[in-house]
Amino acid sequence: MTRWLLTGGAGYIGAHVARALLDSGRGVVVLDDLSTGVRSRVPEGAAFVEASVLDTDAVRAALTSYDVSGVIHLAAKKAVGESVEQPLLYYRENVGGMVSLLDAMALADVSNLVYSSSAAVYGDPAWSPISEDTPCAPLSPYGETKLIGEWMVRDQARARGMSWVSLRYFNVAGAGSPDLGDTSANNLIPMVFDALDRGERPQVFGTDYPTPDGSCIRDYIHVVDLASAHVASAQLCEGGDAAAVFNVGRGIGASVWEVMAAVSEVVGRDVDAEAVGRRPGDPPELVAMVDRIRADLGWSASHDLHDMVASAWPARPNPV
Ligand code: WQD
């Protein structure tokens, strides 16, 4: 049995990846400092190490003592606005975290790595759908640290030989079960639910974009599909000599108004969303080109927007 270390494995996405890895027959060691992760999300059957990725000795010890063959690195700060206000926090945690992890991997002689990157590396690209070869021009320190992380993996792989995959997530949503929802309320669907639970009208940020209905278009991807992309990536790494960057999306755009319609359908009433002004820095359209991941990994998403909203609704933090 191969065993994978999952940094950030007690987070929203990590909890789903941990289960998918266990279901694939792999062993799992979750390493998480519980700064935003939750211990109860770590599944039975996974080992747990409470430590920060910045603690190189602790990561190295976990890799060695559990005889780990690869790492899935999710642990990171991920709030775009916060990264603008506190860039050094993002450089310390995301870039420093990657230095520490790659050091620990070299010391423990572990060379398989799946890295959690983001569509934020593209910034506001001139074309949509976006291929992996589109020039990267991130618009926030968050996106910059994710792109730097990709470079670090690539460079370390050239220097010492690694088998690696970087996954550029688009807009992740949904839940695999009611106890595994996204509790952070930083993104559209959790924010809509939060407004509804407080008896307020959800807001549409900007209705004058150059899109068919005037609201922004994103490529929403179910967290369960995202988790299976990690398992397929781990498998590719295990085969040796992987060096790949993949978009992880559906290749299908949905506008904010379309998300509001999906929520209305799920909750059984019109959510009566309110059009408000644009949020600064939002690109009009971000949709993934998914040909590469389909061809090279044999992976494609199987859940649609309705599945995401319907699974996220009972999984929201404080259902009323
Ligand atoms: C989606 C759309 C909003 C809330 C960010 C990061 C990205 C990734 C995911 C990863 C936008 C609109 C939102 C609301 C709205 N992060 N919106 N009303 O901005 O596409 O991507 O999160 O770790 O890197 O940039 O996601 O969910 O914030 O917004 O109209 O109450 O919904 O303007 O068009 P975004 P989001």
Short mmCIF file of C-alpha atoms and ligand atoms in Angstrom, two decimals:
data_model
loop_
_atom_site.label_atom_id
_atom_site.label_comp_id
_atom_site.label_asym_id
_atom_site.label_seq_id
_atom_site.Cartn_x
_atom_site.Cartn_y
_atom_site.Cartn_z
CA MET A 1 0.00 0.00 0.00
CA THR A 2 1.33 3.44 -0.87
CA ARG A 3 0.86 6.14 1.74
CA TRP A 4 0.43 9.87 1.03
CA LEU A 5 0.96 12.82 3.33
CA LEU A 6 -1.84 15.37 2.97
CA THR A 7 -0.94 18.85 4.22
CA GLY A 8 -4.00 20.92 5.05
CA GLY A 9 -5.96 17.68 5.22
CA ALA A 10 -8.30 18.96 7.95
CA GLY A 11 -9.62 21.75 5.70
CA TYR A 12 -12.68 21.81 3.48
CA ILE A 13 -10.96 20.50 0.36
CA GLY A 14 -8.49 18.33 2.28
CA ALA A 15 -11.27 16.43 4.04
CA HIS A 16 -12.62 15.37 0.65
CA VAL A 17 -9.19 14.49 -0.74
CA ALA A 18 -8.43 12.37 2.36
CA ARG A 19 -11.59 10.32 1.82
CA ALA A 20 -10.96 9.90 -1.90
CA LEU A 21 -7.40 8.69 -1.23
CA LEU A 22 -8.61 6.18 1.38
CA ASP A 23 -11.30 4.97 -1.04
CA SER A 24 -8.58 4.43 -3.67
CA GLY A 25 -6.81 2.03 -1.31
CA ARG A 26 -3.99 4.40 -0.36
CA GLY A 27 -2.89 5.19 3.16
CA VAL A 28 -3.27 8.78 4.37
CA VAL A 29 -1.37 10.87 6.90
CA VAL A 30 -2.98 14.27 7.48
CA LEU A 31 -0.64 17.06 8.57
CA ASP A 32 -2.48 20.21 9.62
CA ASP A 33 -1.82 22.99 12.14
CA LEU A 34 -5.58 23.38 12.74
CA SER A 35 -5.35 27.15 12.18
CA THR A 36 -8.41 26.87 9.96
CA GLY A 37 -8.67 23.08 9.74
CA VAL A 38 -10.93 21.05 12.00
CA ARG A 39 -9.72 17.85 13.68
CA SER A 40 -13.10 16.13 13.36
CA ARG A 41 -12.89 16.36 9.56
CA VAL A 42 -9.94 13.92 9.52
CA PRO A 43 -11.46 10.57 8.62
CA GLU A 44 -11.06 7.43 10.68
CA GLY A 45 -8.41 5.42 8.97
CA ALA A 46 -6.12 8.41 8.39
CA ALA A 47 -3.22 9.18 10.73
CA PHE A 48 -3.07 12.73 12.05
CA VAL A 49 -0.06 14.94 12.82
CA GLU A 50 -0.75 18.38 14.28
CA ALA A 51 2.03 20.53 12.84
CA SER A 52 2.65 23.42 10.49
CA VAL A 53 4.32 22.86 7.11
CA LEU A 54 6.71 25.59 8.26
CA ASP A 55 8.07 23.08 10.80
CA THR A 56 10.49 21.26 8.49
CA ASP A 57 11.58 18.80 11.19
CA ALA A 58 8.01 17.78 11.96
CA VAL A 59 7.21 17.29 8.26
CA ARG A 60 10.39 15.29 7.74
CA ALA A 61 9.62 13.14 10.80
CA ALA A 62 6.08 12.47 9.53
CA LEU A 63 7.38 11.52 6.06
CA THR A 64 9.95 9.13 7.50
CA SER A 65 8.02 7.55 10.35
CA TYR A 66 4.96 6.80 8.22
CA ASP A 67 7.06 5.67 5.26
CA VAL A 68 5.28 8.11 2.96
CA SER A 69 5.70 7.84 -0.82
CA GLY A 70 4.19 11.17 -1.86
CA VAL A 71 2.78 14.48 -0.67
CA ILE A 72 -0.41 16.31 -1.61
CA HIS A 73 0.20 19.89 -0.53
CA LEU A 74 -2.96 21.84 0.21
CA ALA A 75 -1.95 23.75 3.35
CA ALA A 76 -2.00 27.47 2.53
CA LYS A 77 -3.65 30.80 3.14
CA LYS A 78 -6.30 31.42 0.48
CA ALA A 79 -8.20 34.68 0.96
CA VAL A 80 -7.49 37.08 -1.91
CA GLY A 81 -8.48 40.27 -0.05
CA GLU A 82 -6.49 39.34 3.05
CA SER A 83 -3.45 38.71 0.84
CA VAL A 84 -3.62 42.30 -0.43
CA GLU A 85 -3.74 43.63 3.13
CA GLN A 86 -1.13 41.26 4.58
CA PRO A 87 1.14 40.18 1.72
CA LEU A 88 3.96 39.05 3.99
CA LEU A 89 1.63 36.64 5.75
CA TYR A 90 0.99 35.02 2.36
CA TYR A 91 4.65 34.96 1.38
CA ARG A 92 5.57 33.49 4.78
CA GLU A 93 2.89 30.80 4.82
CA ASN A 94 2.57 29.89 1.14
CA VAL A 95 6.09 30.47 -0.19
CA GLY A 96 7.86 29.73 3.10
CA GLY A 97 5.63 26.69 3.53
CA MET A 98 6.71 25.38 0.15
CA VAL A 99 10.42 25.93 0.91
CA SER A 100 10.00 24.01 4.14
CA LEU A 101 8.03 21.19 2.53
CA LEU A 102 10.45 20.74 -0.38
CA ASP A 103 13.35 20.72 2.10
CA ALA A 104 11.66 18.06 4.21
CA MET A 105 10.87 15.98 1.12
CA ALA A 106 14.48 16.13 -0.04
CA LEU A 107 15.74 15.15 3.42
CA ALA A 108 13.30 12.23 3.61
CA ASP A 109 13.90 11.27 -0.03
CA VAL A 110 10.24 11.63 -1.04
CA SER A 111 9.84 12.75 -4.64
CA ASN A 112 6.12 12.56 -5.54
CA LEU A 113 4.20 15.82 -5.15
CA VAL A 114 0.71 17.02 -6.04
CA TYR A 115 0.41 20.77 -5.48
CA SER A 116 -2.73 22.81 -4.94
CA SER A 117 -2.50 25.80 -7.27
CA SER A 118 -5.25 28.13 -8.40
CA ALA A 119 -6.87 29.78 -11.38
CA ALA A 120 -5.80 32.97 -9.60
CA VAL A 121 -2.40 32.52 -11.33
CA TYR A 122 -4.03 33.69 -14.60
CA GLY A 123 -5.25 37.05 -13.34
CA ASP A 124 -7.59 38.53 -15.94
CA PRO A 125 -6.68 36.66 -19.14
CA ALA A 126 -7.54 38.01 -22.56
CA TRP A 127 -9.16 34.73 -23.67
CA SER A 128 -11.67 32.33 -22.25
CA PRO A 129 -11.67 29.35 -21.95
CA ILE A 130 -8.20 29.48 -20.46
CA SER A 131 -5.58 26.93 -21.48
CA GLU A 132 -2.68 26.03 -19.21
CA ASP A 133 -0.35 27.74 -21.71
CA THR A 134 -2.00 31.13 -21.20
CA PRO A 135 0.58 33.55 -19.76
CA CYS A 136 0.19 33.86 -16.00
CA ALA A 137 -0.33 37.36 -14.59
CA PRO A 138 -1.77 37.08 -11.08
CA LEU A 139 -3.54 40.13 -9.68
CA SER A 140 -3.05 39.50 -5.96
CA PRO A 141 -0.32 38.37 -3.57
CA TYR A 142 -2.40 35.21 -3.11
CA GLY A 143 -2.19 34.39 -6.83
CA GLU A 144 1.49 35.36 -6.89
CA THR A 145 2.36 33.00 -4.06
CA LYS A 146 0.49 30.17 -5.83
CA LEU A 147 2.44 30.82 -9.04
CA ILE A 148 5.75 31.02 -7.17
CA GLY A 149 4.87 27.67 -5.60
CA GLU A 150 4.49 26.18 -9.09
CA TRP A 151 7.91 27.52 -10.08
CA MET A 152 9.49 26.13 -6.92
CA VAL A 153 8.14 22.65 -7.61
CA ARG A 154 9.31 22.79 -11.24
CA ASP A 155 12.79 24.03 -10.31
CA GLN A 156 13.29 21.57 -7.48
CA ALA A 157 12.16 18.77 -9.80
CA ARG A 158 14.75 19.82 -12.38
CA ALA A 159 17.45 19.93 -9.72
CA ARG A 160 16.81 16.66 -7.93
CA GLY A 161 14.25 14.70 -9.89
CA MET A 162 10.64 14.69 -8.77
CA SER A 163 7.37 13.41 -10.17
CA TRP A 164 4.87 16.24 -9.80
CA VAL A 165 1.50 17.65 -10.76
CA SER A 166 0.23 21.19 -10.13
CA LEU A 167 -3.54 21.53 -10.13
CA ARG A 168 -5.03 24.94 -10.92
CA TYR A 169 -8.41 24.88 -9.20
CA PHE A 170 -11.23 26.99 -10.57
CA ASN A 171 -14.21 27.80 -8.28
CA VAL A 172 -14.67 24.94 -5.83
CA ALA A 173 -18.12 24.36 -4.33
CA GLY A 174 -20.38 21.67 -2.89
CA ALA A 175 -19.86 19.04 -0.20
CA GLY A 176 -19.45 15.27 -0.15
CA SER A 177 -21.60 15.02 2.99
CA PRO A 178 -23.37 17.47 5.34
CA ASP A 179 -20.48 17.44 7.83
CA LEU A 180 -17.88 18.45 5.24
CA GLY A 181 -19.14 21.81 4.01
CA ASP A 182 -17.13 24.97 3.40
CA THR A 183 -17.50 26.91 6.64
CA SER A 184 -15.44 29.94 5.65
CA ALA A 185 -18.15 31.93 3.82
CA ASN A 186 -15.59 33.64 1.60
CA ASN A 187 -17.03 32.51 -1.72
CA LEU A 188 -20.24 33.09 -3.62
CA ILE A 189 -22.36 30.06 -2.67
CA PRO A 190 -21.54 30.13 1.09
CA MET A 191 -22.11 33.90 1.06
CA VAL A 192 -25.53 33.49 -0.54
CA PHE A 193 -26.49 30.90 2.08
CA ASP A 194 -25.21 33.14 4.85
CA ALA A 195 -27.38 36.02 3.61
CA LEU A 196 -30.45 33.77 3.39
CA ASP A 197 -29.91 32.42 6.91
CA ARG A 198 -29.72 35.98 8.21
CA GLY A 199 -32.92 36.91 6.41
CA GLU A 200 -31.07 39.20 4.00
CA ARG A 201 -31.02 39.43 0.20
CA PRO A 202 -28.01 37.81 -1.49
CA GLN A 203 -26.02 40.27 -3.58
CA VAL A 204 -24.86 40.13 -7.20
CA PHE A 205 -21.60 42.06 -7.44
CA GLY A 206 -21.79 43.86 -10.77
CA THR A 207 -24.42 43.51 -13.48
CA ASP A 208 -22.76 45.57 -16.23
CA TYR A 209 -20.01 43.17 -17.24
CA PRO A 210 -19.57 42.26 -20.93
CA THR A 211 -21.30 38.89 -20.43
CA PRO A 212 -24.73 37.73 -21.71
CA ASP A 213 -26.59 38.59 -18.48
CA GLY A 214 -24.13 41.24 -17.23
CA SER A 215 -22.87 39.26 -14.20
CA CYS A 216 -19.50 37.53 -13.85
CA ILE A 217 -18.96 34.05 -15.22
CA ARG A 218 -16.99 31.38 -13.33
CA ASP A 219 -16.23 27.69 -13.77
CA TYR A 220 -17.67 25.99 -10.66
CA ILE A 221 -16.30 22.57 -9.82
CA HIS A 222 -17.69 20.12 -7.25
CA VAL A 223 -15.25 19.41 -4.41
CA VAL A 224 -15.86 15.67 -4.84
CA ASP A 225 -14.74 15.91 -8.48
CA LEU A 226 -11.76 18.00 -7.40
CA ALA A 227 -10.83 15.29 -4.88
CA SER A 228 -10.88 12.60 -7.56
CA ALA A 229 -8.54 14.75 -9.68
CA HIS A 230 -6.04 14.55 -6.80
CA VAL A 231 -6.23 10.76 -6.72
CA ALA A 232 -5.68 10.60 -10.49
CA SER A 233 -2.72 12.99 -10.08
CA ALA A 234 -1.23 10.87 -7.29
CA GLN A 235 -1.50 7.86 -9.55
CA LEU A 236 0.26 9.72 -12.37
CA CYS A 237 3.08 10.68 -9.98
CA GLU A 238 3.44 7.10 -8.79
CA GLY A 239 4.09 6.10 -12.41
CA GLY A 240 7.26 8.25 -12.30
CA ASP A 241 8.48 11.28 -14.22
CA ALA A 242 5.24 13.27 -14.12
CA ALA A 243 5.75 17.01 -14.71
CA ALA A 244 2.36 18.49 -15.37
CA VAL A 245 0.15 21.53 -14.82
CA PHE A 246 -3.59 20.95 -15.15
CA ASN A 247 -6.64 23.18 -14.95
CA VAL A 248 -9.32 21.61 -12.77
CA GLY A 249 -12.73 22.83 -13.81
CA ARG A 250 -15.69 21.68 -15.83
CA GLY A 251 -14.99 23.82 -18.85
CA ILE A 252 -18.49 25.24 -18.39
CA GLY A 253 -19.21 28.78 -17.24
CA ALA A 254 -22.05 29.84 -14.96
CA SER A 255 -22.98 33.45 -14.29
CA VAL A 256 -23.75 34.80 -10.82
CA TRP A 257 -27.43 35.13 -11.87
CA GLU A 258 -27.39 31.46 -12.92
CA VAL A 259 -25.97 30.50 -9.53
CA MET A 260 -28.78 32.50 -7.88
CA ALA A 261 -31.31 30.59 -10.01
CA ALA A 262 -29.75 27.27 -8.96
CA VAL A 263 -29.97 28.30 -5.30
CA SER A 264 -33.61 29.34 -5.74
CA GLU A 265 -34.37 25.92 -7.19
CA VAL A 266 -32.65 24.13 -4.32
CA VAL A 267 -34.21 26.17 -1.51
CA GLY A 268 -37.62 26.09 -3.18
CA ARG A 269 -38.24 29.83 -3.44
CA ASP A 270 -36.92 32.86 -5.32
CA VAL A 271 -33.92 34.12 -3.34
CA ASP A 272 -34.64 37.62 -4.64
CA ALA A 273 -31.01 38.53 -5.23
CA GLU A 274 -30.12 42.20 -5.29
CA ALA A 275 -27.91 43.78 -7.97
CA VAL A 276 -25.16 45.88 -6.38
CA GLY A 277 -21.97 47.48 -7.67
CA ARG A 278 -18.92 45.64 -8.92
CA ARG A 279 -16.40 44.22 -6.45
CA PRO A 280 -12.97 45.63 -7.37
CA GLY A 281 -10.63 43.23 -9.13
CA ASP A 282 -13.19 40.69 -10.38
CA PRO A 283 -12.44 39.49 -13.94
CA PRO A 284 -15.64 39.18 -16.04
CA GLU A 285 -15.07 35.58 -17.09
CA LEU A 286 -12.86 32.71 -15.92
CA VAL A 287 -13.59 29.35 -17.53
CA ALA A 288 -11.09 26.49 -17.78
CA MET A 289 -10.01 24.69 -20.90
CA VAL A 290 -10.03 21.10 -19.68
CA ASP A 291 -8.70 19.18 -22.67
CA ARG A 292 -5.31 18.54 -21.11
CA ILE A 293 -6.51 17.00 -17.86
CA ARG A 294 -9.02 14.89 -19.79
CA ALA A 295 -6.37 13.59 -22.20
CA ASP A 296 -3.44 13.11 -19.81
CA LEU A 297 -5.24 12.12 -16.62
CA GLY A 298 -8.41 10.59 -18.02
CA TRP A 299 -10.29 12.82 -15.59
CA SER A 300 -13.42 14.89 -16.08
CA ALA A 301 -16.03 16.28 -13.71
CA SER A 302 -19.24 14.37 -13.21
CA HIS A 303 -21.26 16.79 -11.03
CA ASP A 304 -23.13 19.88 -12.24
CA LEU A 305 -23.99 23.22 -10.65
CA HIS A 306 -27.24 21.89 -9.21
CA ASP A 307 -25.33 19.05 -7.48
CA MET A 308 -22.94 21.59 -5.97
CA VAL A 309 -25.66 23.86 -4.61
CA ALA A 310 -27.87 20.98 -3.44
CA SER A 311 -25.00 19.33 -1.54
CA ALA A 312 -23.71 22.58 -0.07
CA TRP A 313 -27.11 23.73 1.29
CA PRO A 314 -27.45 21.08 4.08
CA ALA A 315 -23.69 21.36 4.72
CA ARG A 316 -23.69 25.09 5.52
CA PRO A 317 -22.33 26.06 8.97
CA ASN A 318 -25.50 26.96 10.87
CA PRO A 319 -28.58 25.67 9.05
CA VAL A 320 -31.75 27.28 10.39
C1 WQD B 1 -17.46 34.31 -7.59
C2 WQD B 1 -18.30 35.36 -8.33
C3 WQD B 1 -18.09 37.58 -7.44
C4 WQD B 1 -20.09 36.86 -3.60
C5 WQD B 1 -11.83 33.52 -5.63
C6 WQD B 1 -10.35 33.56 -5.79
C7 WQD B 1 -9.88 32.31 -6.46
C8 WQD B 1 -10.36 31.08 -5.73
C9 WQD B 1 -11.82 31.12 -5.54
C10 WQD B 1 -9.09 30.04 -4.04
C11 WQD B 1 -17.55 36.68 -8.54
C12 WQD B 1 -19.48 37.07 -7.29
C13 WQD B 1 -19.51 36.74 -4.85
C14 WQD B 1 -21.35 37.53 -3.50
C15 WQD B 1 -21.31 37.91 -5.88
N1 WQD B 1 -9.73 31.05 -4.45
N2 WQD B 1 -20.10 37.26 -5.96
N3 WQD B 1 -21.90 38.01 -4.65
O1 WQD B 1 -13.59 35.75 -6.92
O2 WQD B 1 -14.10 33.95 -8.65
O3 WQD B 1 -12.41 33.52 -6.92
O4 WQD B 1 -12.20 32.35 -4.94
O5 WQD B 1 -8.58 29.60 -3.21
O6 WQD B 1 -8.52 32.34 -6.49
O7 WQD B 1 -10.00 34.67 -6.58
O8 WQD B 1 -14.76 33.58 -6.25
O9 WQD B 1 -16.71 32.94 -4.91
O10 WQD B 1 -15.54 35.14 -4.40
O11 WQD B 1 -16.88 34.94 -6.47
O12 WQD B 1 -21.86 38.37 -6.86
O13 WQD B 1 -21.93 37.67 -2.42
O14 WQD B 1 -19.42 35.67 -7.49
O15 WQD B 1 -18.09 38.93 -7.78
O16 WQD B 1 -17.95 37.17 -9.79
P1 WQD B 1 -13.73 34.33 -7.25
P2 WQD B 1 -15.98 34.14 -5.40
#
